[in-house]
Coordinates of C-alpha atoms and ligand atoms in Angstrom, one line a residue:
T1 CA 17.7 14.2 -9.1
H2 CA 14.3 15.6 -9.9
F3 CA 11.4 13.5 -11.3
G4 CA 8.8 16.2 -11.7
Y5 CA 5.7 15.2 -13.7
E6 CA 6.2 18.2 -16.0
T7 CA 9.7 17.1 -17.1
V8 CA 9.4 13.4 -17.6
T9 CA 7.2 11.3 -19.9
E10 CA 5.1 8.4 -18.6
S11 CA 7.6 5.7 -19.8
E12 CA 10.5 7.6 -18.4
K13 CA 8.8 7.8 -15.0
Q14 CA 8.1 4.1 -15.2
D15 CA 11.7 3.3 -15.9
R16 CA 12.9 5.4 -13.1
V17 CA 10.4 3.9 -10.6
A18 CA 11.6 0.5 -11.8
G19 CA 15.2 1.5 -11.0
V20 CA 14.3 2.9 -7.6
F21 CA 12.4 -0.3 -6.5
S22 CA 15.0 -2.7 -7.9
S23 CA 17.7 -0.9 -6.0
V24 CA 15.7 -0.7 -2.7
A25 CA 14.0 -4.1 -2.8
E26 CA 16.5 -5.8 -0.4
S27 CA 16.5 -2.9 2.1
Y28 CA 12.9 -1.9 1.7
D29 CA 11.4 -3.4 4.9
K30 CA 14.3 -2.2 7.1
M31 CA 14.1 1.3 5.6
N32 CA 10.3 1.5 6.1
D33 CA 11.0 1.1 9.8
F34 CA 13.8 3.7 9.9
M35 CA 12.0 6.3 7.9
S36 CA 8.7 6.2 9.6
L37 CA 10.1 5.5 13.0
G38 CA 8.1 2.3 12.9
I39 CA 4.8 4.1 12.5
H40 CA 4.0 2.5 9.1
R41 CA 3.3 -0.7 11.0
L42 CA 0.5 0.9 13.0
W43 CA -1.0 2.4 9.8
K44 CA -1.0 -0.9 8.1
Y45 CA -2.2 -3.2 10.9
V46 CA -2.6 -3.4 14.6
P47 CA -4.2 -6.8 15.5
P48 CA -7.5 -6.4 17.4
R49 CA -7.3 -6.6 21.2
S50 CA -9.4 -9.8 21.5
P51 CA -7.1 -12.7 22.4
L52 CA -5.1 -13.8 19.4
P53 CA -2.6 -16.7 19.5
P54 CA 0.9 -15.5 18.7
T55 CA 1.8 -15.8 15.0
P56 CA 5.2 -16.4 13.5
I57 CA 5.2 -13.3 11.4
L58 CA 4.0 -10.3 13.2
T59 CA 5.2 -8.8 16.4
D60 CA 3.3 -5.4 16.3
T61 CA 2.1 -3.8 19.5
R62 CA -1.4 -4.8 20.2
L63 CA -3.2 -1.5 20.4
Q64 CA -6.8 -1.1 19.3
R65 CA -6.8 1.5 16.6
D66 CA -8.3 2.3 13.2
H67 CA -6.0 1.0 10.6
F68 CA -5.9 -0.2 7.1
V69 CA -6.2 -4.0 7.3
S70 CA -8.6 -4.4 10.2
S71 CA -10.8 -1.6 8.8
L72 CA -11.2 -3.8 5.8
N73 CA -11.8 -6.8 8.0
P74 CA -10.7 -9.4 5.4
G75 CA -12.4 -12.8 5.8
A76 CA -15.5 -11.4 7.4
T77 CA -18.0 -12.7 4.8
T78 CA -21.7 -13.3 5.0
P79 CA -22.2 -16.2 5.3
L80 CA -18.9 -16.8 7.0
G81 CA -16.6 -18.9 4.9
K82 CA -17.9 -17.7 1.6
P83 CA -14.8 -17.4 -0.7
Q84 CA -13.3 -13.9 -0.9
R85 CA -10.9 -12.9 -3.7
M86 CA -8.5 -10.0 -3.2
L87 CA -5.8 -8.3 -5.2
D88 CA -3.0 -6.4 -3.5
V89 CA -1.6 -4.1 -6.2
A90 CA 2.0 -2.9 -5.9
G91 CA 2.1 -5.5 -3.1
G92 CA 5.9 -5.5 -3.2
T93 CA 7.3 -7.4 -0.3
G94 CA 3.9 -8.7 0.9
D95 CA 3.4 -6.4 3.9
I96 CA -0.3 -5.9 3.4
A97 CA -1.2 -9.3 2.0
F98 CA 0.4 -11.2 4.9
R99 CA -1.5 -9.0 7.4
M100 CA -4.7 -9.7 5.5
L101 CA -4.1 -13.4 5.7
Q102 CA -3.4 -13.3 9.4
H103 CA -6.6 -11.3 10.0
A104 CA -8.8 -13.6 7.9
H105 CA -7.3 -16.8 9.4
V106 CA -6.9 -15.8 13.0
H107 CA -9.4 -13.0 13.7
N108 CA -12.2 -14.2 11.4
A109 CA -11.3 -18.0 11.4
N110 CA -11.9 -17.9 7.6
P111 CA -9.2 -19.6 5.5
N112 CA -11.4 -19.5 2.4
I113 CA -9.7 -16.5 0.9
H114 CA -7.4 -15.9 -2.0
I115 CA -4.9 -13.0 -2.4
T116 CA -3.0 -12.2 -5.5
I117 CA 0.1 -10.1 -4.7
S118 CA 0.9 -8.1 -7.9
D119 CA 3.7 -5.7 -8.6
I120 CA 5.4 -4.4 -11.7
N121 CA 8.8 -5.1 -10.2
P122 CA 10.1 -8.6 -10.2
D123 CA 12.8 -7.8 -7.6
M124 CA 10.2 -6.6 -5.1
L125 CA 8.0 -9.7 -5.8
A126 CA 11.0 -12.0 -5.3
V127 CA 11.5 -10.5 -1.8
G128 CA 7.8 -11.1 -1.1
K129 CA 7.9 -14.7 -2.3
Q130 CA 10.9 -15.4 -0.2
R131 CA 9.3 -13.9 2.9
S132 CA 6.1 -15.8 2.3
L133 CA 8.0 -19.1 2.8
D134 CA 8.1 -18.3 6.5
L135 CA 4.2 -18.2 6.6
P136 CA 2.2 -21.2 7.8
A137 CA 1.5 -23.6 4.9
S138 CA -2.3 -22.9 5.1
Y139 CA -1.5 -19.2 4.5
Q140 CA 0.8 -19.9 1.6
S141 CA -1.9 -21.9 -0.2
N142 CA -4.0 -18.7 -0.2
L143 CA -1.4 -16.7 -2.1
S144 CA -0.3 -16.2 -5.6
F145 CA 2.1 -13.7 -7.1
L146 CA 1.7 -11.8 -10.4
E147 CA 4.1 -9.5 -12.2
A148 CA 1.7 -6.8 -13.6
N149 CA 1.4 -3.1 -14.3
A150 CA -1.5 -1.7 -12.3
E151 CA -2.4 0.5 -15.2
M152 CA -2.9 -2.5 -17.5
L153 CA -3.8 -5.6 -15.5
P154 CA -3.4 -8.8 -17.5
A155 CA -6.5 -10.6 -18.9
Q156 CA -6.3 -13.3 -16.3
I157 CA -7.7 -10.8 -13.8
K158 CA -11.2 -10.8 -15.1
D159 CA -13.8 -8.1 -15.1
N160 CA -16.1 -8.1 -12.1
S161 CA -14.0 -10.8 -10.4
L162 CA -12.7 -9.4 -7.1
D163 CA -14.2 -8.5 -3.7
L164 CA -11.3 -6.3 -2.5
Y165 CA -8.6 -4.3 -4.2
T166 CA -5.8 -2.9 -2.0
V167 CA -2.9 -0.6 -2.8
S168 CA -0.6 0.5 -0.1
F169 CA 2.1 3.1 -0.6
G170 CA 2.1 2.2 -4.3
I171 CA -0.3 4.5 -6.2
R172 CA 1.8 7.6 -6.0
N173 CA 4.5 5.8 -8.1
F174 CA 2.1 5.0 -11.0
S175 CA 2.6 7.0 -14.2
N176 CA -1.1 7.1 -14.9
I177 CA -3.2 7.1 -11.8
P178 CA -6.6 7.5 -13.5
A179 CA -5.8 4.5 -15.7
A180 CA -5.0 2.4 -12.6
L181 CA -8.2 3.5 -10.9
R182 CA -10.2 2.5 -14.0
E183 CA -8.6 -0.9 -13.9
A184 CA -9.4 -1.3 -10.3
H185 CA -13.1 -0.4 -11.1
R186 CA -13.1 -2.9 -14.0
V187 CA -11.8 -5.9 -12.0
L188 CA -13.9 -5.4 -8.9
K189 CA -17.3 -7.0 -8.5
P190 CA -20.3 -4.7 -8.0
G191 CA -20.2 -4.1 -4.3
G192 CA -16.4 -4.7 -4.3
V193 CA -14.1 -2.4 -2.3
F194 CA -11.2 -0.3 -3.5
A195 CA -8.9 0.7 -0.6
C196 CA -5.7 2.7 -0.8
L197 CA -3.2 3.6 1.9
E198 CA -0.9 6.4 0.8
F199 CA 1.2 9.3 2.1
S200 CA -0.9 12.4 2.1
K201 CA -1.0 16.1 3.2
V202 CA -0.5 17.4 6.7
D203 CA -2.0 20.8 5.7
K204 CA -4.3 21.1 8.7
Y205 CA -1.4 21.1 11.2
P206 CA 1.3 23.7 10.3
L207 CA 3.7 22.7 13.1
L208 CA 3.5 19.0 12.5
N209 CA 3.8 19.8 8.8
A210 CA 7.0 21.8 9.3
I211 CA 8.6 19.1 11.4
Y212 CA 7.5 16.4 8.9
K213 CA 8.8 18.3 5.9
R214 CA 12.1 18.9 7.5
W215 CA 12.4 15.2 8.5
S216 CA 11.5 13.9 5.1
F217 CA 13.5 16.3 3.0
S218 CA 16.7 16.2 5.0
A219 CA 16.7 13.1 7.1
I220 CA 15.2 10.5 4.8
P221 CA 17.7 11.0 1.9
L222 CA 20.5 10.9 4.5
I223 CA 19.2 7.7 6.1
G224 CA 18.9 6.3 2.6
Q225 CA 22.5 7.1 2.0
L226 CA 23.8 5.8 5.3
V227 CA 21.7 2.6 5.6
A228 CA 21.1 1.6 2.0
A229 CA 24.0 3.6 0.3
D230 CA 21.3 4.9 -2.1
R231 CA 20.5 8.6 -1.6
D232 CA 18.9 9.2 -5.0
S233 CA 16.2 6.5 -4.6
Y234 CA 15.1 7.9 -1.2
Q235 CA 15.2 11.4 -2.6
Y236 CA 12.8 10.3 -5.3
L237 CA 10.5 8.7 -2.6
V238 CA 10.3 12.0 -0.7
E239 CA 9.6 14.0 -3.8
S240 CA 6.9 11.6 -5.0
I241 CA 5.1 12.1 -1.7
D242 CA 5.3 15.8 -2.0
R243 CA 3.8 15.8 -5.5
F244 CA 0.9 13.4 -4.7
P245 CA -2.5 15.1 -4.8
S246 CA -4.3 16.2 -1.6
Q247 CA -6.8 14.0 0.2
E248 CA -9.7 15.8 -1.5
A249 CA -8.2 15.8 -5.0
F250 CA -7.4 12.1 -4.8
R251 CA -10.9 11.3 -3.5
D252 CA -12.3 13.2 -6.6
M253 CA -10.1 11.0 -8.9
I254 CA -11.6 7.9 -7.2
V255 CA -15.1 9.2 -7.8
D256 CA -14.2 10.1 -11.4
A257 CA -13.2 6.4 -11.9
G258 CA -16.8 5.4 -11.1
F259 CA -16.6 4.6 -7.4
A260 CA -19.0 5.6 -4.7
V261 CA -17.5 7.0 -1.5
S262 CA -19.1 7.6 1.9
G263 CA -18.6 10.8 3.9
D264 CA -15.3 12.5 3.0
G265 CA -14.1 9.4 1.3
Y266 CA -10.9 9.3 3.3
E267 CA -9.5 8.9 6.8
N268 CA -6.4 10.7 7.9
L269 CA -3.7 8.8 9.9
T270 CA -1.1 10.7 12.1
G271 CA -2.5 14.1 11.1
G272 CA -2.5 13.2 7.4
I273 CA 1.0 12.0 7.0
A274 CA -0.8 9.0 5.6
A275 CA -4.5 8.6 4.6
I276 CA -6.8 5.7 3.8
H277 CA -9.2 6.2 0.8
K278 CA -12.0 3.8 0.1
G279 CA -14.5 3.5 -2.7
I280 CA -17.2 1.0 -3.5
K281 CA -18.0 -0.1 -7.1
P282 CA -21.8 0.5 -7.4
Ligands
SAM1 N1 2.6 -2.3 -0.7 C1 3.9 -2.4 -0.1 C2 3.9 -1.7 1.2 O1 2.9 -1.2 1.7 O2 5.0 -1.5 1.9 C3 5.0 -1.9 -1.1 C4 5.0 -0.4 -1.5 S1 6.4 0.1 -2.4 C5 6.7 1.7 -1.7 C6 5.7 0.6 -4.0 C7 5.6 -0.5 -5.0 O3 4.9 0.0 -6.1 C8 6.9 -1.0 -5.5 O4 7.1 -2.4 -5.2 C9 6.8 -0.8 -7.0 O5 7.5 -1.8 -7.8 C10 5.4 -0.8 -7.3 N2 4.9 -0.1 -8.5 C11 5.3 1.0 -9.0 N3 4.7 1.3 -10.2 C12 3.8 0.3 -10.4 C13 2.8 0.0 -11.4 N4 2.6 0.8 -12.4 N5 2.1 -1.2 -11.3 C14 2.3 -2.0 -10.2 N6 3.2 -1.8 -9.2 C15 4.0 -0.6 -9.3

């Protein structure tokens, strides 16, 4: 199976991505743990070290570390309690949104937030909806689900309406990334934040890169075959990571969409296996 940009049209790519995520939806969360050896959990969220009551959903190790959700500090509004509206695009099974809710409620004691989890794939959303039923009722009332293509968000997501737009391990699957970035810019308020967590390049560390490439190109499709009986989908995931632009090239695309970035515009995690990119709508 090869899904090179050069050989498939946008709508073909969209169909194939739809097929991949429909077939992995049920096994998606388990596979994430297998394939990343659990490290994706640390990239997404490690709760702060300050005392936190146990919660029913997350059991992550409590190390203090830079990571996606706490670096966004959802719920930290000035003044505290001012409503905050967020959109988690390609939110799939709810991994990021649930961590954002936990952070806002528990760490910032701010329940006055709303998160829309959107995804193009109804099967991934269905898994997210089902998982959300295990959340406390006060978290559930902060959530809504929306089937939507990130490249053409529906009119109900209004211009200049959001404080925070997140996309985690989703954007490399989009057929038209510049279109999705323009949509992100359109729906954010001035001052609103675009934040992306995505696999990236390990170019600065040749040894780590060699090990990582070997792991991803041989082990991941095999694990996909053994655990999920679906080699092709996991082969696609590995190839899509390989083709995604470098940290700098992706940062430049974010700037081209009209965002302001500070410093390099990105932060590497685990030597660049993943990276966080952020932009602010001026
Ligand atoms: N955000 C979750 C996480 O961090 O684990 C799920 C990421 S999952 C690897 C990628 C998701 O992107 C899938 O649920 C897929 O359906 C979604 N997706 C792919 N193309 C999309 C598009 N054009 N618009 C919205 N979602 C899309």
